[in-house]
Amino acid sequence: MALSCHKAYHAQIPLSHAELRQARDLVEELDFDAVATPFEYAAPVARKQVLALFDRHLRGQPLAGPIPIEELT
């Protein structure tokens, strides 16, 4: 399983740093251990993994492609 964040996955358009910071600020206030996606009913993804995804993109050039969950724990 992998996570990604993007404007348009198929067009490979990543979020900007400003959009990532805004999304990170919102997610940081939430408490969850699963997310719903259009591809799966619910994926066992915790808040800390989503925050790790945002942090990874904020450290460098944001990408639209998936990052394995194992790299975000």
Short mmCIF file of C-alpha atoms in Angstrom, two decimals:
data_model
loop_
_atom_site.label_atom_id
_atom_site.label_comp_id
_atom_site.label_asym_id
_atom_site.label_seq_id
_atom_site.Cartn_x
_atom_site.Cartn_y
_atom_site.Cartn_z
CA MET A 1 0.00 0.00 0.00
CA ALA A 2 1.13 3.55 -0.71
CA LEU A 3 0.02 7.15 -0.13
CA SER A 4 0.05 10.13 -2.44
CA CYS A 5 -1.19 13.70 -2.40
CA HIS A 6 -1.87 15.58 -5.59
CA LYS A 7 -4.17 17.82 -7.59
CA ALA A 8 -4.42 15.38 -10.47
CA TYR A 9 -2.76 11.98 -10.12
CA HIS A 10 -3.14 10.90 -13.75
CA ALA A 11 -1.73 14.23 -14.93
CA GLN A 12 1.03 14.00 -12.27
CA ILE A 13 0.26 17.46 -10.83
CA PRO A 14 1.54 17.67 -7.24
CA LEU A 15 0.33 20.06 -4.55
CA SER A 16 2.37 23.22 -3.99
CA HIS A 17 4.25 23.78 -0.73
CA ALA A 18 1.55 26.27 0.35
CA GLU A 19 -1.20 23.71 -0.33
CA LEU A 20 0.75 21.03 1.52
CA ARG A 21 1.21 23.29 4.56
CA GLN A 22 -2.49 24.13 4.60
CA ALA A 23 -3.49 20.46 4.31
CA ARG A 24 -0.96 19.47 6.97
CA ASP A 25 -2.34 22.07 9.38
CA LEU A 26 -5.85 20.66 8.90
CA VAL A 27 -4.82 17.01 9.25
CA GLU A 28 -2.76 17.74 12.36
CA GLU A 29 -5.98 18.68 14.19
CA LEU A 30 -7.72 15.38 13.32
CA ASP A 31 -7.54 11.97 14.99
CA PHE A 32 -8.03 8.97 12.69
CA ASP A 33 -6.67 5.52 11.88
CA ALA A 34 -8.18 4.99 8.42
CA VAL A 35 -8.92 7.04 5.32
CA ALA A 36 -11.50 6.54 2.59
CA THR A 37 -10.31 6.78 -0.99
CA PRO A 38 -12.00 6.51 -4.37
CA PHE A 39 -9.96 3.33 -5.00
CA GLU A 40 -10.52 1.47 -1.72
CA TYR A 41 -13.31 1.53 0.83
CA ALA A 42 -11.06 2.35 3.77
CA ALA A 43 -7.31 2.13 4.03
CA PRO A 44 -5.61 1.60 7.41
CA VAL A 45 -3.67 4.86 7.35
CA ALA A 46 -3.03 6.77 10.56
CA ARG A 47 -2.67 10.51 10.98
CA LYS A 48 1.07 10.13 11.69
CA GLN A 49 1.56 8.53 8.26
CA VAL A 50 -0.33 11.32 6.48
CA LEU A 51 1.70 13.93 8.36
CA ALA A 52 4.89 12.08 7.42
CA LEU A 53 3.80 12.22 3.76
CA PHE A 54 3.23 15.98 3.95
CA ASP A 55 6.53 16.50 5.78
CA ARG A 56 8.42 14.49 3.17
CA HIS A 57 6.99 16.61 0.35
CA LEU A 58 7.64 19.83 2.26
CA ARG A 59 11.35 18.93 2.62
CA GLY A 60 11.87 18.84 -1.13
CA GLN A 61 10.13 18.89 -4.47
CA PRO A 62 6.52 17.69 -4.09
CA LEU A 63 5.59 14.71 -6.25
CA ALA A 64 2.22 13.28 -7.28
CA GLY A 65 3.30 9.64 -7.25
CA PRO A 66 2.70 7.15 -4.44
CA ILE A 67 5.12 6.60 -1.57
CA PRO A 68 5.08 3.20 0.14
CA ILE A 69 3.52 3.26 3.62
CA GLU A 70 6.61 1.52 4.99
CA GLU A 71 8.61 4.66 4.18
CA LEU A 72 6.15 6.82 6.16
CA THR A 73 6.16 5.00 9.50
#
